[in-house]
Amino acid sequence: MSRFYFVLAIMAVVFFLVELYAFQALKTVTKNKALKYIWIGVAILAYAQFIFMFLNSSRATGQTRYSQYSFGIVLLFLIPKAILLLTMFGEDIVRFFVKISRITSDAEIKTIPGRRKFVSQIALGIAALPFASFLYGMIKGKYNYKVLKYELAFDDLPEAFDGFTLTQITDIHSGSFNDKEKVQYAVDLVKEQQSDMILFTGDIVNNFASEMDDYLEMFAEMEAPYGKYSVLGNHDYGDYVKFKTKKDKKANFAAVKAIHPKIGFDLLLNESRYIEKDGQRLALIGVENWGKGFNQAGDLKKASEAIEKKDFKILMSHDPSHWEYQVKKDDFNYHLTLSGHTHGLQMGIEIPGFLKWSPASYVYKQWAGLYEEYGRYVNVNRGFGFHGFPGRVGIWPEITVIKLKKKSVLT
């Protein structure tokens, strides 16, 4: 409990320091008392509701929509004001050295009139950009679905599969949805791709199987001539909530697994399937969750027992750290791995061909998009749903379509 209150105290100090500097910037550019009172009042309400949520959260319920939006509201105000803090703190450092130089130098040093006000105006203008971005991300960005298409060529792809298409979705996190119409739109996008096979790479719920009840019929609408297959993600095990008994947790896990056949997906639990076409075949392997440092239920060797090294292989593994630490160098040669998990942290900057950044890049080497090493590929889908922060800023929800090509045919 002492650790709990220590964390709460640290948060309170951070909030206070950020607000102190942000308010100084406001005071510099306006003398309007009403605006100042509104600024203070909104800040108090934002932080008070977050602290209330923090004090009253329970591991029995896990993350709820209320807790997500509580966190989102704090980020909405905290991040822009943190930018103000950095800007104004930088100005304070400049002023400090100016004063020191006045003391140590005989030369007269003139300050720029109104510099503080000018810096404050610039800082407020800059801070308005992330505020608008986060507000958009919470209202619309989380449903701003993008269809990303790739074409990958392989020397040893069976000729029958030249032009074979896969649609990958991942991280549905159904417990976070609050707009069935938008979700239906995304499901319709998946259907429009008319891919040969649909693959789902884990995290169908946040914690509880019941989260999916309202979406079973919707996701069952997806069809593919060569089948729909899925694996589990870290959230599907119920490890992030405290169940009353181990029996309850086990029952929930069984119910989560039962969702997959209800919506027409063949759930692969450390096992494989052969996909056959015109007398040729490729191997599809699905492992349970394997993450660096946690929940390593995935067993690649067990999942690959029924296939041969010479087979062309597609691996479904929820966490891309599995590819980094176990898969990419494996001489059994897994040609293409499909992952998710990171969500690209649901916030970042992506300008195709120029800039690609997210805080997720400091945690995962492969965090969003297609990567290639040793002639093997991993695609890290940015996720279908959202979790934690109830929005997306610059990292949009994704439906991936991959076309397989035989290199000799391609050339």
Short mmCIF file of C-alpha atoms in Angstrom, two decimals:
data_model
loop_
_atom_site.label_atom_id
_atom_site.label_comp_id
_atom_site.label_asym_id
_atom_site.label_seq_id
_atom_site.Cartn_x
_atom_site.Cartn_y
_atom_site.Cartn_z
CA MET A 1 0.00 0.00 0.00
CA SER A 2 2.87 2.38 0.76
CA ARG A 3 4.12 1.92 -2.81
CA PHE A 4 0.65 2.78 -4.08
CA TYR A 5 0.62 6.10 -2.24
CA PHE A 6 4.21 6.79 -3.25
CA VAL A 7 3.19 6.50 -6.92
CA LEU A 8 0.18 8.73 -6.26
CA ALA A 9 2.43 11.35 -4.61
CA ILE A 10 4.83 11.32 -7.57
CA MET A 11 1.93 11.83 -9.97
CA ALA A 12 0.65 14.74 -7.88
CA VAL A 13 4.08 16.41 -7.95
CA VAL A 14 4.34 15.96 -11.72
CA PHE A 15 0.86 17.39 -12.24
CA PHE A 16 1.66 20.38 -10.03
CA LEU A 17 4.95 21.22 -11.76
CA VAL A 18 3.45 20.95 -15.22
CA GLU A 19 0.48 23.11 -14.26
CA LEU A 20 2.70 25.68 -12.55
CA TYR A 21 4.76 26.32 -15.66
CA ALA A 22 1.77 26.16 -17.99
CA PHE A 23 -0.09 28.72 -15.89
CA GLN A 24 2.93 31.03 -15.96
CA ALA A 25 2.76 30.98 -19.75
CA LEU A 26 -0.95 31.83 -19.66
CA LYS A 27 -0.38 34.70 -17.22
CA THR A 28 2.25 36.15 -19.49
CA VAL A 29 -0.04 36.45 -22.49
CA THR A 30 -3.36 37.47 -20.85
CA LYS A 31 -4.67 39.35 -17.86
CA ASN A 32 -8.20 37.98 -18.27
CA LYS A 33 -9.14 36.63 -14.83
CA ALA A 34 -12.09 34.60 -16.11
CA LEU A 35 -9.84 32.73 -18.54
CA LYS A 36 -7.36 32.04 -15.74
CA TYR A 37 -10.08 30.67 -13.45
CA ILE A 38 -11.42 28.46 -16.24
CA TRP A 39 -7.88 27.18 -16.90
CA ILE A 40 -7.37 26.31 -13.23
CA GLY A 41 -10.86 24.82 -12.86
CA VAL A 42 -10.53 22.53 -15.87
CA ALA A 43 -7.11 21.34 -14.68
CA ILE A 44 -8.42 20.59 -11.18
CA LEU A 45 -11.37 18.62 -12.59
CA ALA A 46 -9.15 16.65 -15.00
CA TYR A 47 -6.66 15.60 -12.34
CA ALA A 48 -9.27 15.08 -9.62
CA GLN A 49 -11.25 12.62 -11.71
CA PHE A 50 -8.06 10.76 -12.61
CA ILE A 51 -6.92 10.50 -8.99
CA PHE A 52 -10.43 9.40 -8.00
CA MET A 53 -10.32 6.69 -10.66
CA PHE A 54 -6.80 5.69 -9.56
CA LEU A 55 -7.88 5.36 -5.92
CA ASN A 56 -11.03 3.42 -6.75
CA SER A 57 -9.77 1.12 -9.51
CA SER A 58 -9.97 -2.60 -8.88
CA ARG A 59 -8.08 -5.50 -10.36
CA ALA A 60 -11.35 -7.42 -10.23
CA THR A 61 -12.75 -5.30 -13.06
CA GLY A 62 -9.50 -4.49 -14.84
CA GLN A 63 -9.34 -1.62 -17.26
CA THR A 64 -12.78 -0.20 -18.01
CA ARG A 65 -14.01 2.39 -20.50
CA TYR A 66 -14.21 4.87 -17.62
CA SER A 67 -10.59 4.27 -16.65
CA GLN A 68 -9.54 4.56 -20.29
CA TYR A 69 -11.28 7.89 -20.75
CA SER A 70 -10.01 9.11 -17.39
CA PHE A 71 -6.48 8.41 -18.57
CA GLY A 72 -7.23 9.93 -21.98
CA ILE A 73 -8.49 13.20 -20.47
CA VAL A 74 -5.34 13.54 -18.40
CA LEU A 75 -3.16 12.97 -21.46
CA LEU A 76 -5.27 15.45 -23.42
CA PHE A 77 -4.28 18.23 -21.03
CA LEU A 78 -0.98 16.94 -19.63
CA ILE A 79 1.00 16.42 -22.84
CA PRO A 80 0.36 19.90 -24.33
CA LYS A 81 1.19 21.46 -20.97
CA ALA A 82 4.34 19.36 -20.72
CA ILE A 83 5.41 20.97 -23.99
CA LEU A 84 4.73 24.34 -22.40
CA LEU A 85 6.87 23.30 -19.44
CA LEU A 86 9.81 22.36 -21.65
CA THR A 87 9.57 25.59 -23.59
CA MET A 88 9.22 27.85 -20.55
CA PHE A 89 11.90 25.96 -18.62
CA GLY A 90 14.23 26.50 -21.55
CA GLU A 91 13.43 30.20 -21.39
CA ASP A 92 14.19 30.20 -17.65
CA ILE A 93 17.60 28.64 -18.32
CA VAL A 94 18.36 31.37 -20.88
CA ARG A 95 17.30 34.07 -18.42
CA PHE A 96 19.44 32.50 -15.69
CA PHE A 97 22.59 32.61 -17.82
CA VAL A 98 21.78 36.16 -18.90
CA LYS A 99 21.66 37.21 -15.26
CA ILE A 100 24.92 35.39 -14.51
CA SER A 101 26.60 37.08 -17.44
CA ARG A 102 25.41 40.48 -16.15
CA ILE A 103 27.05 39.81 -12.83
CA THR A 104 30.36 38.53 -14.24
CA SER A 105 30.66 40.94 -17.16
CA ASP A 106 31.25 44.67 -17.17
CA ALA A 107 29.51 44.93 -20.54
CA GLU A 108 25.94 46.09 -20.59
CA ILE A 109 23.57 43.33 -21.67
CA LYS A 110 20.22 44.31 -23.08
CA THR A 111 17.29 41.96 -22.94
CA ILE A 112 14.76 41.75 -25.73
CA PRO A 113 11.60 43.62 -24.71
CA GLY A 114 8.61 41.29 -24.39
CA ARG A 115 10.74 38.21 -24.98
CA ARG A 116 8.97 36.26 -22.22
CA LYS A 117 5.56 37.06 -23.69
CA PHE A 118 6.72 36.15 -27.17
CA VAL A 119 8.09 32.80 -25.99
CA SER A 120 4.86 32.11 -24.11
CA GLN A 121 2.78 32.83 -27.20
CA ILE A 122 4.92 30.52 -29.31
CA ALA A 123 4.76 27.81 -26.64
CA LEU A 124 0.96 28.03 -26.38
CA GLY A 125 0.69 27.83 -30.17
CA ILE A 126 2.88 24.74 -30.29
CA ALA A 127 0.99 23.12 -27.40
CA ALA A 128 -2.30 23.61 -29.23
CA LEU A 129 -1.19 21.11 -31.90
CA PRO A 130 -0.95 18.03 -29.64
CA PHE A 131 -4.12 19.12 -27.83
CA ALA A 132 -6.04 19.15 -31.12
CA SER A 133 -4.38 15.88 -32.21
CA PHE A 134 -5.27 14.05 -29.01
CA LEU A 135 -8.81 15.40 -29.06
CA TYR A 136 -9.25 14.17 -32.65
CA GLY A 137 -7.62 10.87 -31.75
CA MET A 138 -10.09 10.23 -28.93
CA ILE A 139 -13.16 11.23 -30.95
CA LYS A 140 -12.40 9.95 -34.46
CA GLY A 141 -8.82 8.73 -34.78
CA LYS A 142 -9.43 5.43 -33.01
CA TYR A 143 -11.79 4.45 -35.84
CA ASN A 144 -9.73 5.93 -38.68
CA TYR A 145 -9.08 2.54 -40.29
CA LYS A 146 -6.40 2.17 -42.95
CA VAL A 147 -5.93 -0.72 -45.37
CA LEU A 148 -2.20 -1.27 -45.93
CA LYS A 149 -1.16 -3.49 -48.83
CA TYR A 150 2.15 -5.27 -49.40
CA GLU A 151 3.46 -7.62 -52.08
CA LEU A 152 6.16 -10.08 -51.02
CA ALA A 153 8.11 -12.32 -53.38
CA PHE A 154 9.79 -15.62 -52.45
CA ASP A 155 11.90 -18.03 -54.50
CA ASP A 156 10.41 -21.11 -52.86
CA LEU A 157 6.74 -20.13 -52.78
CA PRO A 158 4.73 -22.96 -54.40
CA GLU A 159 3.56 -21.83 -57.84
CA ALA A 160 -0.06 -22.53 -56.99
CA PHE A 161 0.11 -19.78 -54.37
CA ASP A 162 1.46 -17.09 -56.67
CA GLY A 163 -0.94 -14.17 -56.13
CA PHE A 164 -2.41 -15.70 -52.95
CA THR A 165 -3.70 -12.96 -50.62
CA LEU A 166 -3.82 -12.77 -46.83
CA THR A 167 -5.73 -10.27 -44.73
CA GLN A 168 -4.32 -9.80 -41.25
CA ILE A 169 -6.13 -8.18 -38.35
CA THR A 170 -4.99 -8.14 -34.75
CA ASP A 171 -5.69 -6.69 -31.29
CA ILE A 172 -9.46 -6.31 -31.53
CA HIS A 173 -9.77 -5.47 -27.80
CA SER A 174 -13.55 -5.64 -28.05
CA GLY A 175 -14.08 -4.38 -24.50
CA SER A 176 -12.85 -0.94 -25.54
CA PHE A 177 -15.30 -0.36 -28.41
CA ASN A 178 -18.05 2.23 -27.95
CA ASP A 179 -19.40 2.57 -31.49
CA LYS A 180 -20.78 -0.55 -33.18
CA GLU A 181 -21.39 1.32 -36.44
CA LYS A 182 -17.70 2.19 -36.76
CA VAL A 183 -16.69 -1.39 -35.97
CA GLN A 184 -19.10 -2.65 -38.61
CA TYR A 185 -17.47 -0.27 -41.09
CA ALA A 186 -14.09 -1.86 -40.32
CA VAL A 187 -15.47 -5.38 -40.65
CA ASP A 188 -16.93 -4.40 -44.03
CA LEU A 189 -13.47 -3.14 -45.06
CA VAL A 190 -12.05 -6.57 -44.26
CA LYS A 191 -14.78 -8.23 -46.32
CA GLU A 192 -14.14 -5.88 -49.26
CA GLN A 193 -10.55 -7.14 -49.60
CA GLN A 194 -11.86 -10.57 -50.67
CA SER A 195 -8.61 -12.21 -49.59
CA ASP A 196 -7.97 -15.92 -49.91
CA MET A 197 -7.37 -16.26 -46.18
CA ILE A 198 -8.03 -14.14 -43.06
CA LEU A 199 -5.63 -14.32 -40.13
CA PHE A 200 -6.19 -12.86 -36.66
CA THR A 201 -3.13 -12.54 -34.42
CA GLY A 202 -4.48 -12.21 -30.91
CA ASP A 203 -6.03 -10.07 -28.16
CA ILE A 204 -9.68 -10.50 -29.02
CA VAL A 205 -10.69 -9.04 -25.63
CA ASN A 206 -9.17 -6.84 -22.93
CA ASN A 207 -9.85 -9.30 -20.13
CA PHE A 208 -13.26 -10.99 -20.18
CA ALA A 209 -14.89 -13.24 -22.76
CA SER A 210 -18.20 -11.41 -22.30
CA GLU A 211 -16.70 -8.30 -23.93
CA MET A 212 -17.19 -9.96 -27.32
CA ASP A 213 -20.88 -10.83 -26.86
CA ASP A 214 -22.19 -7.84 -28.83
CA TYR A 215 -19.80 -8.43 -31.74
CA LEU A 216 -20.04 -12.18 -32.41
CA GLU A 217 -22.43 -11.93 -35.35
CA MET A 218 -20.52 -9.00 -36.82
CA PHE A 219 -17.13 -10.71 -36.92
CA ALA A 220 -18.70 -13.96 -38.09
CA GLU A 221 -19.59 -12.14 -41.33
CA MET A 222 -15.98 -12.31 -42.51
CA GLU A 223 -15.41 -15.03 -45.10
CA ALA A 224 -12.39 -16.40 -46.96
CA PRO A 225 -12.23 -19.37 -49.37
CA TYR A 226 -9.15 -20.88 -47.72
CA GLY A 227 -10.30 -20.29 -44.17
CA LYS A 228 -9.94 -18.03 -41.16
CA TYR A 229 -7.31 -18.76 -38.53
CA SER A 230 -6.32 -17.18 -35.25
CA VAL A 231 -3.98 -17.24 -32.25
CA LEU A 232 -4.11 -15.88 -28.71
CA GLY A 233 -2.60 -12.66 -27.41
CA ASN A 234 -1.40 -11.73 -23.94
CA HIS A 235 -4.76 -10.18 -22.94
CA ASP A 236 -6.69 -13.32 -23.81
CA TYR A 237 -5.33 -15.20 -20.78
CA GLY A 238 -7.01 -12.94 -18.20
CA ASP A 239 -3.70 -12.14 -16.49
CA TYR A 240 -4.49 -8.43 -16.03
CA VAL A 241 -7.45 -8.86 -13.69
CA LYS A 242 -7.84 -10.55 -10.33
CA PHE A 243 -10.43 -13.31 -10.48
CA LYS A 244 -12.11 -14.50 -7.30
CA THR A 245 -10.82 -18.03 -7.79
CA LYS A 246 -8.48 -19.91 -10.11
CA LYS A 247 -11.55 -21.78 -11.33
CA ASP A 248 -13.13 -18.50 -12.48
CA LYS A 249 -9.99 -17.54 -14.38
CA LYS A 250 -9.83 -20.94 -16.02
CA ALA A 251 -13.50 -20.71 -17.03
CA ASN A 252 -12.97 -17.25 -18.54
CA PHE A 253 -9.96 -18.49 -20.51
CA ALA A 254 -12.01 -21.38 -21.86
CA ALA A 255 -14.76 -18.94 -22.84
CA VAL A 256 -12.25 -16.68 -24.62
CA LYS A 257 -10.99 -19.63 -26.66
CA ALA A 258 -14.59 -20.61 -27.44
CA ILE A 259 -15.17 -17.20 -29.08
CA HIS A 260 -12.99 -18.15 -32.05
CA PRO A 261 -15.08 -21.03 -33.44
CA LYS A 262 -18.22 -18.97 -32.79
CA ILE A 263 -17.01 -16.38 -35.29
CA GLY A 264 -15.65 -19.00 -37.69
CA PHE A 265 -11.94 -18.86 -36.82
CA ASP A 266 -9.79 -21.95 -36.36
CA LEU A 267 -7.77 -21.19 -33.21
CA LEU A 268 -4.23 -22.56 -33.40
CA LEU A 269 -2.77 -23.38 -29.99
CA ASN A 270 0.86 -24.25 -30.69
CA GLU A 271 -0.17 -26.21 -33.78
CA SER A 272 -0.20 -26.04 -37.55
CA ARG A 273 -2.39 -26.50 -40.60
CA TYR A 274 -1.58 -27.22 -44.22
CA ILE A 275 -3.30 -24.96 -46.73
CA GLU A 276 -3.72 -26.82 -50.00
CA LYS A 277 -4.26 -25.40 -53.49
CA ASP A 278 -4.03 -27.16 -56.85
CA GLY A 279 -2.10 -30.08 -55.40
CA GLN A 280 0.47 -27.89 -53.60
CA ARG A 281 0.55 -26.65 -50.04
CA LEU A 282 1.95 -24.16 -47.60
CA ALA A 283 2.20 -24.48 -43.83
CA LEU A 284 0.39 -22.17 -41.43
CA ILE A 285 1.72 -22.23 -37.87
CA GLY A 286 0.09 -20.61 -34.85
CA VAL A 287 1.75 -20.24 -31.45
CA GLU A 288 0.29 -19.10 -28.18
CA ASN A 289 1.55 -15.82 -26.78
CA TRP A 290 5.32 -15.50 -26.39
CA GLY A 291 6.62 -12.20 -25.08
CA LYS A 292 10.06 -11.17 -23.94
CA GLY A 293 10.05 -11.47 -20.18
CA PHE A 294 6.40 -12.50 -19.72
CA ASN A 295 3.74 -15.03 -20.66
CA GLN A 296 5.79 -17.42 -22.76
CA ALA A 297 3.10 -19.99 -23.46
CA GLY A 298 4.15 -20.11 -27.09
CA ASP A 299 6.05 -23.23 -28.12
CA LEU A 300 7.47 -22.91 -31.63
CA LYS A 301 8.90 -26.44 -31.78
CA LYS A 302 5.65 -28.02 -30.67
CA ALA A 303 3.68 -25.89 -33.14
CA SER A 304 5.96 -27.04 -35.98
CA GLU A 305 6.06 -30.76 -35.20
CA ALA A 306 3.72 -31.75 -38.03
CA ILE A 307 5.41 -29.75 -40.80
CA GLU A 308 8.67 -30.10 -42.72
CA LYS A 309 11.63 -27.77 -43.07
CA LYS A 310 11.17 -27.59 -46.84
CA ASP A 311 7.60 -26.28 -46.50
CA PHE A 312 6.80 -22.64 -47.18
CA LYS A 313 5.74 -21.31 -43.78
CA ILE A 314 3.56 -18.53 -42.43
CA LEU A 315 3.77 -18.08 -38.67
CA MET A 316 1.21 -16.30 -36.51
CA SER A 317 2.74 -15.04 -33.24
CA HIS A 318 1.13 -12.19 -31.34
CA ASP A 319 4.21 -10.49 -29.90
CA PRO A 320 6.94 -9.33 -32.35
CA SER A 321 9.63 -9.84 -29.71
CA HIS A 322 9.14 -13.55 -30.44
CA TRP A 323 10.38 -12.97 -33.99
CA GLU A 324 13.30 -10.93 -32.74
CA TYR A 325 14.51 -13.41 -30.13
CA GLN A 326 13.49 -16.84 -31.44
CA VAL A 327 12.13 -16.85 -34.97
CA LYS A 328 14.16 -14.75 -37.39
CA LYS A 329 17.39 -16.77 -37.03
CA ASP A 330 15.76 -20.20 -36.72
CA ASP A 331 17.17 -22.43 -39.47
CA PHE A 332 13.77 -24.09 -39.81
CA ASN A 333 13.08 -20.98 -41.92
CA TYR A 334 9.80 -19.26 -41.13
CA HIS A 335 9.30 -17.20 -44.27
CA LEU A 336 6.65 -14.77 -43.03
CA THR A 337 5.60 -13.99 -39.47
CA LEU A 338 2.48 -12.00 -38.62
CA SER A 339 2.35 -10.15 -35.30
CA GLY A 340 0.61 -7.31 -33.51
CA HIS A 341 0.64 -6.42 -29.81
CA THR A 342 2.43 -3.05 -29.90
CA HIS A 343 -0.43 -0.95 -31.37
CA GLY A 344 2.41 1.39 -32.33
CA LEU A 345 1.57 2.69 -28.83
CA GLN A 346 -1.43 4.31 -30.60
CA MET A 347 0.50 7.54 -30.89
CA GLY A 348 3.37 8.71 -33.04
CA ILE A 349 4.28 10.33 -36.33
CA GLU A 350 4.31 8.54 -39.67
CA ILE A 351 5.11 10.35 -42.91
CA PRO A 352 5.66 7.64 -45.57
CA GLY A 353 9.19 7.72 -46.95
CA PHE A 354 10.30 10.44 -44.56
CA LEU A 355 9.55 9.88 -40.88
CA LYS A 356 8.33 7.02 -38.74
CA TRP A 357 8.46 7.40 -34.94
CA SER A 358 6.60 6.34 -31.85
CA PRO A 359 7.60 5.84 -28.21
CA ALA A 360 6.96 2.15 -28.98
CA SER A 361 10.26 2.16 -30.92
CA TYR A 362 12.16 2.42 -27.62
CA VAL A 363 10.62 -0.85 -26.41
CA TYR A 364 10.28 -2.95 -29.57
CA LYS A 365 12.78 -3.17 -32.41
CA GLN A 366 9.92 -4.16 -34.71
CA TRP A 367 6.95 -2.03 -33.64
CA ALA A 368 4.85 -1.24 -36.73
CA GLY A 369 4.90 -2.28 -40.36
CA LEU A 370 6.97 -4.70 -42.42
CA TYR A 371 10.53 -5.71 -41.50
CA GLU A 372 13.00 -8.04 -43.21
CA GLU A 373 16.14 -9.77 -41.92
CA TYR A 374 17.93 -12.88 -43.15
CA GLY A 375 15.49 -13.04 -46.05
CA ARG A 376 12.58 -13.51 -43.62
CA TYR A 377 9.76 -11.09 -42.95
CA VAL A 378 7.64 -9.99 -40.02
CA ASN A 379 4.63 -7.73 -40.31
CA VAL A 380 3.66 -5.90 -37.12
CA ASN A 381 0.07 -4.83 -37.60
CA ARG A 382 -0.82 -1.62 -35.72
CA GLY A 383 -4.00 -3.16 -34.38
CA PHE A 384 -7.73 -3.15 -35.10
CA GLY A 385 -8.88 -1.80 -31.74
CA PHE A 386 -7.40 0.25 -28.93
CA HIS A 387 -6.49 -0.20 -25.30
CA GLY A 388 -5.22 1.96 -22.45
CA PHE A 389 -5.50 5.31 -24.20
CA PRO A 390 -8.98 5.53 -25.79
CA GLY A 391 -7.77 6.97 -29.05
CA ARG A 392 -5.10 7.02 -31.74
CA VAL A 393 -2.83 9.90 -32.69
CA GLY A 394 -0.88 9.46 -35.93
CA ILE A 395 -0.83 5.65 -35.63
CA TRP A 396 -4.12 4.54 -37.16
CA PRO A 397 -5.99 1.24 -36.79
CA GLU A 398 -4.90 -1.16 -39.50
CA ILE A 399 -6.10 -3.89 -41.82
CA THR A 400 -3.16 -5.50 -43.61
CA VAL A 401 -3.41 -7.21 -47.00
CA ILE A 402 -0.36 -9.19 -48.16
CA LYS A 403 -0.07 -10.69 -51.64
CA LEU A 404 2.38 -13.56 -52.01
CA LYS A 405 4.33 -13.79 -55.23
CA LYS A 406 6.74 -16.37 -56.57
CA LYS A 407 9.92 -14.48 -57.40
CA SER A 408 10.58 -16.30 -60.65
CA VAL A 409 7.03 -15.47 -61.79
CA LEU A 410 7.40 -11.85 -60.61
CA THR A 411 10.62 -11.35 -62.61
#
